[in-house]
Coordinates of C-alpha atoms in Angstrom, one line a residue:
X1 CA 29.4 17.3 -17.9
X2 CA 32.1 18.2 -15.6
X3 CA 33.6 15.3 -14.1
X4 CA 33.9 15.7 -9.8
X5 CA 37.5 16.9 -9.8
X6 CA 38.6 20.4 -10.9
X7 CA 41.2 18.9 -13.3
X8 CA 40.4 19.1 -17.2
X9 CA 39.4 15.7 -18.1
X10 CA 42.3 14.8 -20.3
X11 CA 45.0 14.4 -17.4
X12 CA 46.1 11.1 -16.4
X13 CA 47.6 10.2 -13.1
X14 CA 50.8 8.2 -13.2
X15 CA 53.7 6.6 -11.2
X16 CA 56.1 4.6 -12.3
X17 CA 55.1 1.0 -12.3
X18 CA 51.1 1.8 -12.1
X19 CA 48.7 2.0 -14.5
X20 CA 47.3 5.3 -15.0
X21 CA 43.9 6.2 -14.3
X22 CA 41.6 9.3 -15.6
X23 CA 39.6 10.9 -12.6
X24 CA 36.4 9.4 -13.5
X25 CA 37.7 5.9 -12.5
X26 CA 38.9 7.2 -9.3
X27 CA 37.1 6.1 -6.2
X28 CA 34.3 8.5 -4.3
X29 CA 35.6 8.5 -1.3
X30 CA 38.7 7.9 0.2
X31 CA 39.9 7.1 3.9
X32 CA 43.0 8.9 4.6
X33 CA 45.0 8.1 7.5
X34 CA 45.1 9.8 10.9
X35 CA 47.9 11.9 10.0
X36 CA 46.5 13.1 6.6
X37 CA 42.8 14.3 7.9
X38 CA 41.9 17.9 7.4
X39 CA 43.2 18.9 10.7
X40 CA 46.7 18.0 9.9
X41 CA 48.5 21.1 7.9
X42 CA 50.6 20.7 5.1
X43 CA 54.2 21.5 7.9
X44 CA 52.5 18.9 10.1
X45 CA 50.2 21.1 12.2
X46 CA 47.4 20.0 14.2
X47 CA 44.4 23.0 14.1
X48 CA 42.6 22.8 17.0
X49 CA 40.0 24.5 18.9
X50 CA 39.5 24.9 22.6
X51 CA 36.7 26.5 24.7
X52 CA 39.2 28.9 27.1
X53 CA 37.9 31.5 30.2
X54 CA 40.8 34.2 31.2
X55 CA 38.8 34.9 34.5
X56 CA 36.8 32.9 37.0
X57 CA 32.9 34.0 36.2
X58 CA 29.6 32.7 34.6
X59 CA 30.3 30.9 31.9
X60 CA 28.5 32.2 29.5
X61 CA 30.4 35.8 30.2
X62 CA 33.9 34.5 30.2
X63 CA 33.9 31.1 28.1
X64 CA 35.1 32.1 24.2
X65 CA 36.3 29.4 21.7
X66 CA 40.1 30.0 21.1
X67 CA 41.7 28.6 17.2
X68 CA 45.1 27.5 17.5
X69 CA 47.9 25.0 15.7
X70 CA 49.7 22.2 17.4
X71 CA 53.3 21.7 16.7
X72 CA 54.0 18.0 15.6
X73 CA 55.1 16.0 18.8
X74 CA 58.4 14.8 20.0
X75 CA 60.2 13.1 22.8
X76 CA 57.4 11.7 24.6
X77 CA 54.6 13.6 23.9
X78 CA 51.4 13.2 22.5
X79 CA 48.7 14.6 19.9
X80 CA 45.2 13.9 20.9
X81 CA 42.0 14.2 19.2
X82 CA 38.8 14.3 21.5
X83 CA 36.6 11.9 20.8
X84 CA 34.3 12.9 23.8
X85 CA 34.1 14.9 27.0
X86 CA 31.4 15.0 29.6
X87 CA 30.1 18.1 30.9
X88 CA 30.3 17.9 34.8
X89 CA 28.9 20.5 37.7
X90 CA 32.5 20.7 39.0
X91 CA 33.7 21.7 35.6
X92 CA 31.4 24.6 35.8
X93 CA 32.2 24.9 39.5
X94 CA 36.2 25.2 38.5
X95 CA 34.8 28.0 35.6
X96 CA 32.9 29.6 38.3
X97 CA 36.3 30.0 41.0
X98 CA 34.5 27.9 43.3
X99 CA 36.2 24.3 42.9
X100 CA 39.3 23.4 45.1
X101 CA 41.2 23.0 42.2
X102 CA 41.2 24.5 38.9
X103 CA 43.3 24.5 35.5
X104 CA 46.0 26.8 35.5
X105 CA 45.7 30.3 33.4
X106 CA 48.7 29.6 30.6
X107 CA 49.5 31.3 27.3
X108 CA 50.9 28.4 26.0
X109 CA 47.6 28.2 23.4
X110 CA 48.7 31.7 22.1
X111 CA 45.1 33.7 23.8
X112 CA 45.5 37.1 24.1
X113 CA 45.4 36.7 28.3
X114 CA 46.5 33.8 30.4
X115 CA 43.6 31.6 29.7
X116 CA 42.2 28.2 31.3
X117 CA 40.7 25.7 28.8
X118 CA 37.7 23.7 31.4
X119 CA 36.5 19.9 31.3
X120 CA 38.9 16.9 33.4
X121 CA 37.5 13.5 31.7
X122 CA 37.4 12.6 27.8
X123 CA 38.2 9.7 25.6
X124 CA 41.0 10.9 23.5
X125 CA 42.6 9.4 20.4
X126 CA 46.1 8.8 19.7
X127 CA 46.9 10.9 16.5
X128 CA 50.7 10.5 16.8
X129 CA 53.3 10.0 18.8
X130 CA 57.4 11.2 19.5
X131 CA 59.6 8.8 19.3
X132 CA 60.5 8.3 23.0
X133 CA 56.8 7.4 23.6
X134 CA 56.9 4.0 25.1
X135 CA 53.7 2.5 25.9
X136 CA 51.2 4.2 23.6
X137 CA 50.8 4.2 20.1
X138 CA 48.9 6.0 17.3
X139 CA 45.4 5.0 17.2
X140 CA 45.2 4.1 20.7
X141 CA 42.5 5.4 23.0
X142 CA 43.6 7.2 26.3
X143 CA 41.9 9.0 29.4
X144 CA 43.5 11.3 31.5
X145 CA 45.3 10.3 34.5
X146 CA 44.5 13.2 36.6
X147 CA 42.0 15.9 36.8
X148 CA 43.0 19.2 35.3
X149 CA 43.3 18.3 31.8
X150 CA 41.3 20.8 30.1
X151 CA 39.3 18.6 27.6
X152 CA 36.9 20.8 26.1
X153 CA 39.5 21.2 22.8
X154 CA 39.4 19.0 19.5
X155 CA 42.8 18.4 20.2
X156 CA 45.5 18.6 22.8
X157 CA 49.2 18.0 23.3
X158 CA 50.2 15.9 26.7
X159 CA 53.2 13.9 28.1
X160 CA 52.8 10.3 27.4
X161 CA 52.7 9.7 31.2
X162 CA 49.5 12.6 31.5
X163 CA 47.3 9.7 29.9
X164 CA 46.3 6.0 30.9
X165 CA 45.3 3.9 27.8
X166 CA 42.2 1.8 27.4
X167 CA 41.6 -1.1 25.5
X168 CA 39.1 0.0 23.2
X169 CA 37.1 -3.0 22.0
X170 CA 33.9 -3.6 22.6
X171 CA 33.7 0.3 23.9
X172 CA 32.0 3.4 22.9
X173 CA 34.1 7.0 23.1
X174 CA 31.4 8.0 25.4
X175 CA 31.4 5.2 27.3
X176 CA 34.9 5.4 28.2
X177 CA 35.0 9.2 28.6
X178 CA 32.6 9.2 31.9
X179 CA 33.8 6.1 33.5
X180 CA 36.8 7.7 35.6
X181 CA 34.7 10.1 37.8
X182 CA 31.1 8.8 38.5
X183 CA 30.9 5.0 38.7
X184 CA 34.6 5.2 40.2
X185 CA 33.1 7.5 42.9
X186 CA 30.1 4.8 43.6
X187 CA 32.7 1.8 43.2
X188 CA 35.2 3.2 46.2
X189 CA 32.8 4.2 48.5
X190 CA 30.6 1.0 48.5
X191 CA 34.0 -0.7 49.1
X192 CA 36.6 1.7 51.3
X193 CA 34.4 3.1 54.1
X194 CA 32.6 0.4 55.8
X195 CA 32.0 -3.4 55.3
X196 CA 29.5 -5.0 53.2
X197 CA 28.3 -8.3 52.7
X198 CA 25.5 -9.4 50.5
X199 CA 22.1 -8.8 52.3
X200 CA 23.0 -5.7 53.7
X201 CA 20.9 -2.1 53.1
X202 CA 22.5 1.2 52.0
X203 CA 20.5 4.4 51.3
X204 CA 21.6 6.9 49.1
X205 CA 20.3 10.7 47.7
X206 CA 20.8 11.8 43.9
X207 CA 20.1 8.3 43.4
X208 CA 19.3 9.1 40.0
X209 CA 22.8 11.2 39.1
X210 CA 25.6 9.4 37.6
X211 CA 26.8 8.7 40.4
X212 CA 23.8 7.3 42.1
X213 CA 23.2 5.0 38.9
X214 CA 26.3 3.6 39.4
X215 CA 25.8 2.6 43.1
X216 CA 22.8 0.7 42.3
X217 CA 24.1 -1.2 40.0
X218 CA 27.5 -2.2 41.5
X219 CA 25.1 -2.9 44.8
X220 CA 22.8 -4.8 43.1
X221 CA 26.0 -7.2 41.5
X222 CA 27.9 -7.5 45.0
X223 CA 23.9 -8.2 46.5
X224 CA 23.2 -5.1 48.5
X225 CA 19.9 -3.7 48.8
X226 CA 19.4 -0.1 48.3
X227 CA 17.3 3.0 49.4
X228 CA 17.1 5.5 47.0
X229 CA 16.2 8.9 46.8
X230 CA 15.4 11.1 43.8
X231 CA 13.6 14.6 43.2
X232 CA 10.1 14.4 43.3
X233 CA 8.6 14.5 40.1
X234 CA 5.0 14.8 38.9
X235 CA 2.7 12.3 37.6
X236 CA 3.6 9.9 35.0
X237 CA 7.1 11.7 34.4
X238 CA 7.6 10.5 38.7
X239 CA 6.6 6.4 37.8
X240 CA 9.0 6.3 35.1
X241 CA 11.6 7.4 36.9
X242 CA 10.7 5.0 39.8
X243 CA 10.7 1.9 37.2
X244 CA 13.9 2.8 36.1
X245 CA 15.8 2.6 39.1
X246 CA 13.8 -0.3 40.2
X247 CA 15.1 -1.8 37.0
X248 CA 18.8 -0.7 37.6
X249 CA 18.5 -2.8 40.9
X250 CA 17.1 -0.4 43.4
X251 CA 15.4 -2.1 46.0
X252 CA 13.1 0.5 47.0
X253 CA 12.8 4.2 45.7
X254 CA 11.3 7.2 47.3
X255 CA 11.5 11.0 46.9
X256 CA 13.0 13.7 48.6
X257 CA 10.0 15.3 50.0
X258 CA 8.8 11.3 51.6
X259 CA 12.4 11.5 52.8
X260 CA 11.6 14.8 55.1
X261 CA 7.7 13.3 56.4
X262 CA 7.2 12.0 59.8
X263 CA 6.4 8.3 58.9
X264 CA 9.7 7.8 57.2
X265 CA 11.5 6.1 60.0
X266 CA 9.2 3.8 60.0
X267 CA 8.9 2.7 56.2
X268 CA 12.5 2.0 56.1
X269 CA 11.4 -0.5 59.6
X270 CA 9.6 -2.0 57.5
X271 CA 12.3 -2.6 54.4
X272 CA 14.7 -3.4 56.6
X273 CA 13.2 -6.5 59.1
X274 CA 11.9 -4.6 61.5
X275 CA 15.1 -2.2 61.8
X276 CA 16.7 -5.2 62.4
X277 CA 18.7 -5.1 59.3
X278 CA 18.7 -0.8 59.1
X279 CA 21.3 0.6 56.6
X280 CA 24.7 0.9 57.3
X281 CA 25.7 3.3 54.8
X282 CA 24.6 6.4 53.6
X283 CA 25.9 7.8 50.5
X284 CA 25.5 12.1 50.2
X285 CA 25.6 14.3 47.7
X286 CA 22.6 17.1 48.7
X287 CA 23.4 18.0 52.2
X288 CA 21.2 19.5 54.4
X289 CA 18.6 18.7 55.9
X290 CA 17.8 16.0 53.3
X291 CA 21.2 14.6 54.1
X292 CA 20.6 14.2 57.9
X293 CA 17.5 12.5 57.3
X294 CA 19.4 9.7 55.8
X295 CA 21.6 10.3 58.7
X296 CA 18.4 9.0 61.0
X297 CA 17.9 6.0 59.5
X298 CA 21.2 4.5 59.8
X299 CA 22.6 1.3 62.0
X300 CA 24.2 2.0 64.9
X301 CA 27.8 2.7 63.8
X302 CA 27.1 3.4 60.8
X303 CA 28.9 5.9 58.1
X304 CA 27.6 8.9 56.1
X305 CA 29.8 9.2 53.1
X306 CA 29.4 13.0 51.5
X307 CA 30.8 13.9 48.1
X308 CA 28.9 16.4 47.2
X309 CA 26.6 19.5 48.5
X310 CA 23.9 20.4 46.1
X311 CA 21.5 21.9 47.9
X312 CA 24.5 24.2 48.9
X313 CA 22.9 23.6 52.7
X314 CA 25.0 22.8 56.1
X315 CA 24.4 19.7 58.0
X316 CA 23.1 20.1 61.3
X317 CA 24.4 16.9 63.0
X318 CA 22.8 16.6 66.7
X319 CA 24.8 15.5 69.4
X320 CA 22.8 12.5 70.0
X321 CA 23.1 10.5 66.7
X322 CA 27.1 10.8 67.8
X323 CA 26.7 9.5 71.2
X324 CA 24.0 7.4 71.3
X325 CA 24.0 5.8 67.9
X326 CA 28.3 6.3 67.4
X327 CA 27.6 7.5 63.5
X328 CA 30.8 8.9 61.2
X329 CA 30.5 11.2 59.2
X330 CA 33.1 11.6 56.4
X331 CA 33.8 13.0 52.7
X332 CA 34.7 11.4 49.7
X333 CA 36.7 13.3 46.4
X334 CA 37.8 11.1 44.0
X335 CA 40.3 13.5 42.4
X336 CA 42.2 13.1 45.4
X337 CA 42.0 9.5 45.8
X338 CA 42.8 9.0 42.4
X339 CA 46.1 11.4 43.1
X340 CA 47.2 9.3 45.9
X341 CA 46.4 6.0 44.7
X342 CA 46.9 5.8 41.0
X343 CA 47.2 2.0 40.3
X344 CA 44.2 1.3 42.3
X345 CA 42.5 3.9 40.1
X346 CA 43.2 2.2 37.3
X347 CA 42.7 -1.2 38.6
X348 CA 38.6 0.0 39.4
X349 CA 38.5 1.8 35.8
X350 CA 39.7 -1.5 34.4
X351 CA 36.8 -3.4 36.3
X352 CA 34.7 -1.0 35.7
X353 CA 34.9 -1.5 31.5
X354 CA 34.8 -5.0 31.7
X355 CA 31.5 -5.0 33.0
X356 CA 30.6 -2.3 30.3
X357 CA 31.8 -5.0 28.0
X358 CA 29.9 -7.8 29.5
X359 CA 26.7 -5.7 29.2
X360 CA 26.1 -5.5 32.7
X361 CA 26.6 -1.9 33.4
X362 CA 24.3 0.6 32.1
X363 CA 25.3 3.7 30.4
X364 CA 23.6 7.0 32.3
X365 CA 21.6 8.7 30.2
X366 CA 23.4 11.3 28.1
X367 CA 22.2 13.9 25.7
X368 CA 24.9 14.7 22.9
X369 CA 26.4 17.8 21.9
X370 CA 28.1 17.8 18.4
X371 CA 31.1 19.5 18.1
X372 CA 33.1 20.0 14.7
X373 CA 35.2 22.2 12.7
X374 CA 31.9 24.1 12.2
X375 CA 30.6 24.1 15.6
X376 CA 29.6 28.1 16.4
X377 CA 30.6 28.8 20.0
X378 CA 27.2 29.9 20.8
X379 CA 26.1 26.1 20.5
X380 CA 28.9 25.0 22.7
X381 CA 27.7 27.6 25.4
X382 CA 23.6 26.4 25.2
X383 CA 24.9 22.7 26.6
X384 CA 27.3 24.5 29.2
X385 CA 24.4 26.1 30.0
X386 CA 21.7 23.1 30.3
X387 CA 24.1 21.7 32.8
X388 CA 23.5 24.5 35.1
X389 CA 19.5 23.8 34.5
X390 CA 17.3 21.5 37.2
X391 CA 15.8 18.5 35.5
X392 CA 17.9 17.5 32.7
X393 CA 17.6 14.1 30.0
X394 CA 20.6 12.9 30.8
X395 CA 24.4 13.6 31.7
X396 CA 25.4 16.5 28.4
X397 CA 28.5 15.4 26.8
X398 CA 30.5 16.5 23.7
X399 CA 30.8 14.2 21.0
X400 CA 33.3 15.4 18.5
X401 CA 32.8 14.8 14.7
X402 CA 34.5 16.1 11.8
X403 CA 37.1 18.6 13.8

């Protein structure tokens, strides 16, 4: 029988001061390093592959998947492989044209039109490095240090100073991949916009988004009680989703449609001592009319925080919850915060992954999407797709194999 290499069986291997060996003694399988994987050409070129949209539209009508080689790096830049990158409504928002910002259309990839390539958070890793890069090594992990990335690509090329390294022990790709966006969202805006102290109530919509997750459970460490409000769902599918915030720390959890009834006002009286104690921060990301009737059961003084708009909806404020109860109303985007204050950015993304470590943060639920060398674009485009969909298992996220 023919042995598993395509050699005839009487060639030896030999080097000078090794023993030779015939290929049935050698091993199975064999680990190469990071710079001798399949990906890496015999000149030293990275082949990658990178979702890419020349025009703003759906994305299943202008999202292809774009092959292309990566020169080996110098000076101070980097060659990344993805490890994983979530799938987030304001990537398909900055697909669609209707994000503030968006990645830039570029040839630099080699498509036949100036082309965008979507996604701003992923856990990259360090396949090699130019010699003027300072800080970062091969092997590390990285995230990126600002939106606009582009990280729905095996690979990708970036200055040195584009990327922020983690420490990776005791972490998961995935893990690290979603922490600068949602639970950094939650984290600033239970801290920055009003204060806090243990006791007090804040009620929040999407409770059950990444986001919203994150809240309770940073509230629920720093002893803050919580109102929070999820879509109403039917039947047993409604109780579980009830337990599981309740276990994440919610104090008490109600849906969207209790949120709109009459009696409402009232309930939260009775969480909250009477009204004594009512919340003093609101945390939006529907709008609406669901939004002001947050806005209603709020302290005097108290602040609305919005950072999103999903129900696409204006807010109809009425005159006399500015007069007589003196609420503010303000917005929240991370991607500009994290812009204007980088080392704080970090400092929370830091905090954040210790507690990750500890065990005390929970992950949100995510439903995988494998993507390898193989990986038909078609595949790619179903889980872009499920994120546009209503109810969802979790958060969808690439997770990037053999590429």
């Amino acid at each position: 029988m023919r042995p598993r290499s395509s050699f005839p069986i009487n060639i030896l291997i030999s080097r000078p001061n090794c023993r030779c060996i015939s290929p049935q003694q050698w091993p199975r399988h064999i680990s190469l390093p990071l710079d001798r994987r399949r990906h890496i050409s015999a000149y030293g070129y990275t082949q990658a592959k990178a979702l890419v949209y020349p025009k703003h539209g759906a994305p299943a009508d202008v999202l292809t998947l774009h092959t292309h080689s990566i020169s080996p790096p110098h000076s101070k830049l980097l060659t990344l492989r993805t490890l994983a990158a979530p799938l987030n409504p304001a990537d398909i928002n900055q697909i669609q044209g209707t994000y503030p910002t968006a990645p830039p259309f570029t040839s630099d990839l080699g498509t036949a039109q100036p082309s965008a390539v979507p996604g701003n958070e992923a856990c990259f890793e360090v396949l090699s490095a130019g010699s003027g890069c300072k800080e970062i090594r091969q092997g590390d992990w990285v995230i990126p240090r600002r939106t606009g990335i582009g990280s729905w690509r095996t690979h990708v090329q970036v200055d040195e100073e584009k990327v922020l390294k983690v420490e990776k022990e005791g972490l998961k790709a995935e893990q690290v991949a979603t922490v600068s966006v949602n639970p950094v969202t939650a984290y600033r805006m239970l801290k920055d916009f009003t204060p806090l102290k243990a006791g007090d109530w804040f009620i929040q919509n999407g409770a059950n988004s990444g986001v919203g997750r994150a809240a309770v459970q940073l509230g629920k460490m720093w002893g803050l009680k919580s109102i929070c409000v999820v879509r109403k769902r039917e039947g047993t599918e409604g109780e579980a989703l009830k337990r599981e915030m309740e276990e994440l720390g919610a104090t008490a959890v109600v849906s969207d449609e209790e949120v709109m009834e009459k009696g409402f006002q009232e309930r939260v009286k009775e969480w909250t001592n009477g009204g004594r104690e009512s919340p003093r921060l609101a945390l939006n990301c529907v709008g609406g009319d669901a939004g002001m009737a947050m806005a209603k059961v709020l302290s005097e003084a108290g602040t609305m925080v919005t950072y999103g708009a999903m129900s696409k909806s204006p807010m109809r404020v009425g005159a006399g919850l500015l007069i007589f109860k003196d609420l503010r109303f303000v917005g929240f985007w991370v991607s500009r915060w994290g812009d204007r204050f980088p080392a704080e950015k970090k400092e929370t993304i830091d905090e954040v992954l210790g507690l990750i470590r500890e065990g005390k943060f929970k992950d949100v639920p995510m439903v995988e999407v494998p993507w390898s060398y193989e990986t038909k674009k078609e595949e790619l485009l179903d889980a872009v797709q499920g994120t546009l969909e209503g109810f969802r298992k979790g958060k969808g996220i690439f997770k990037f194999g053999d590429t």
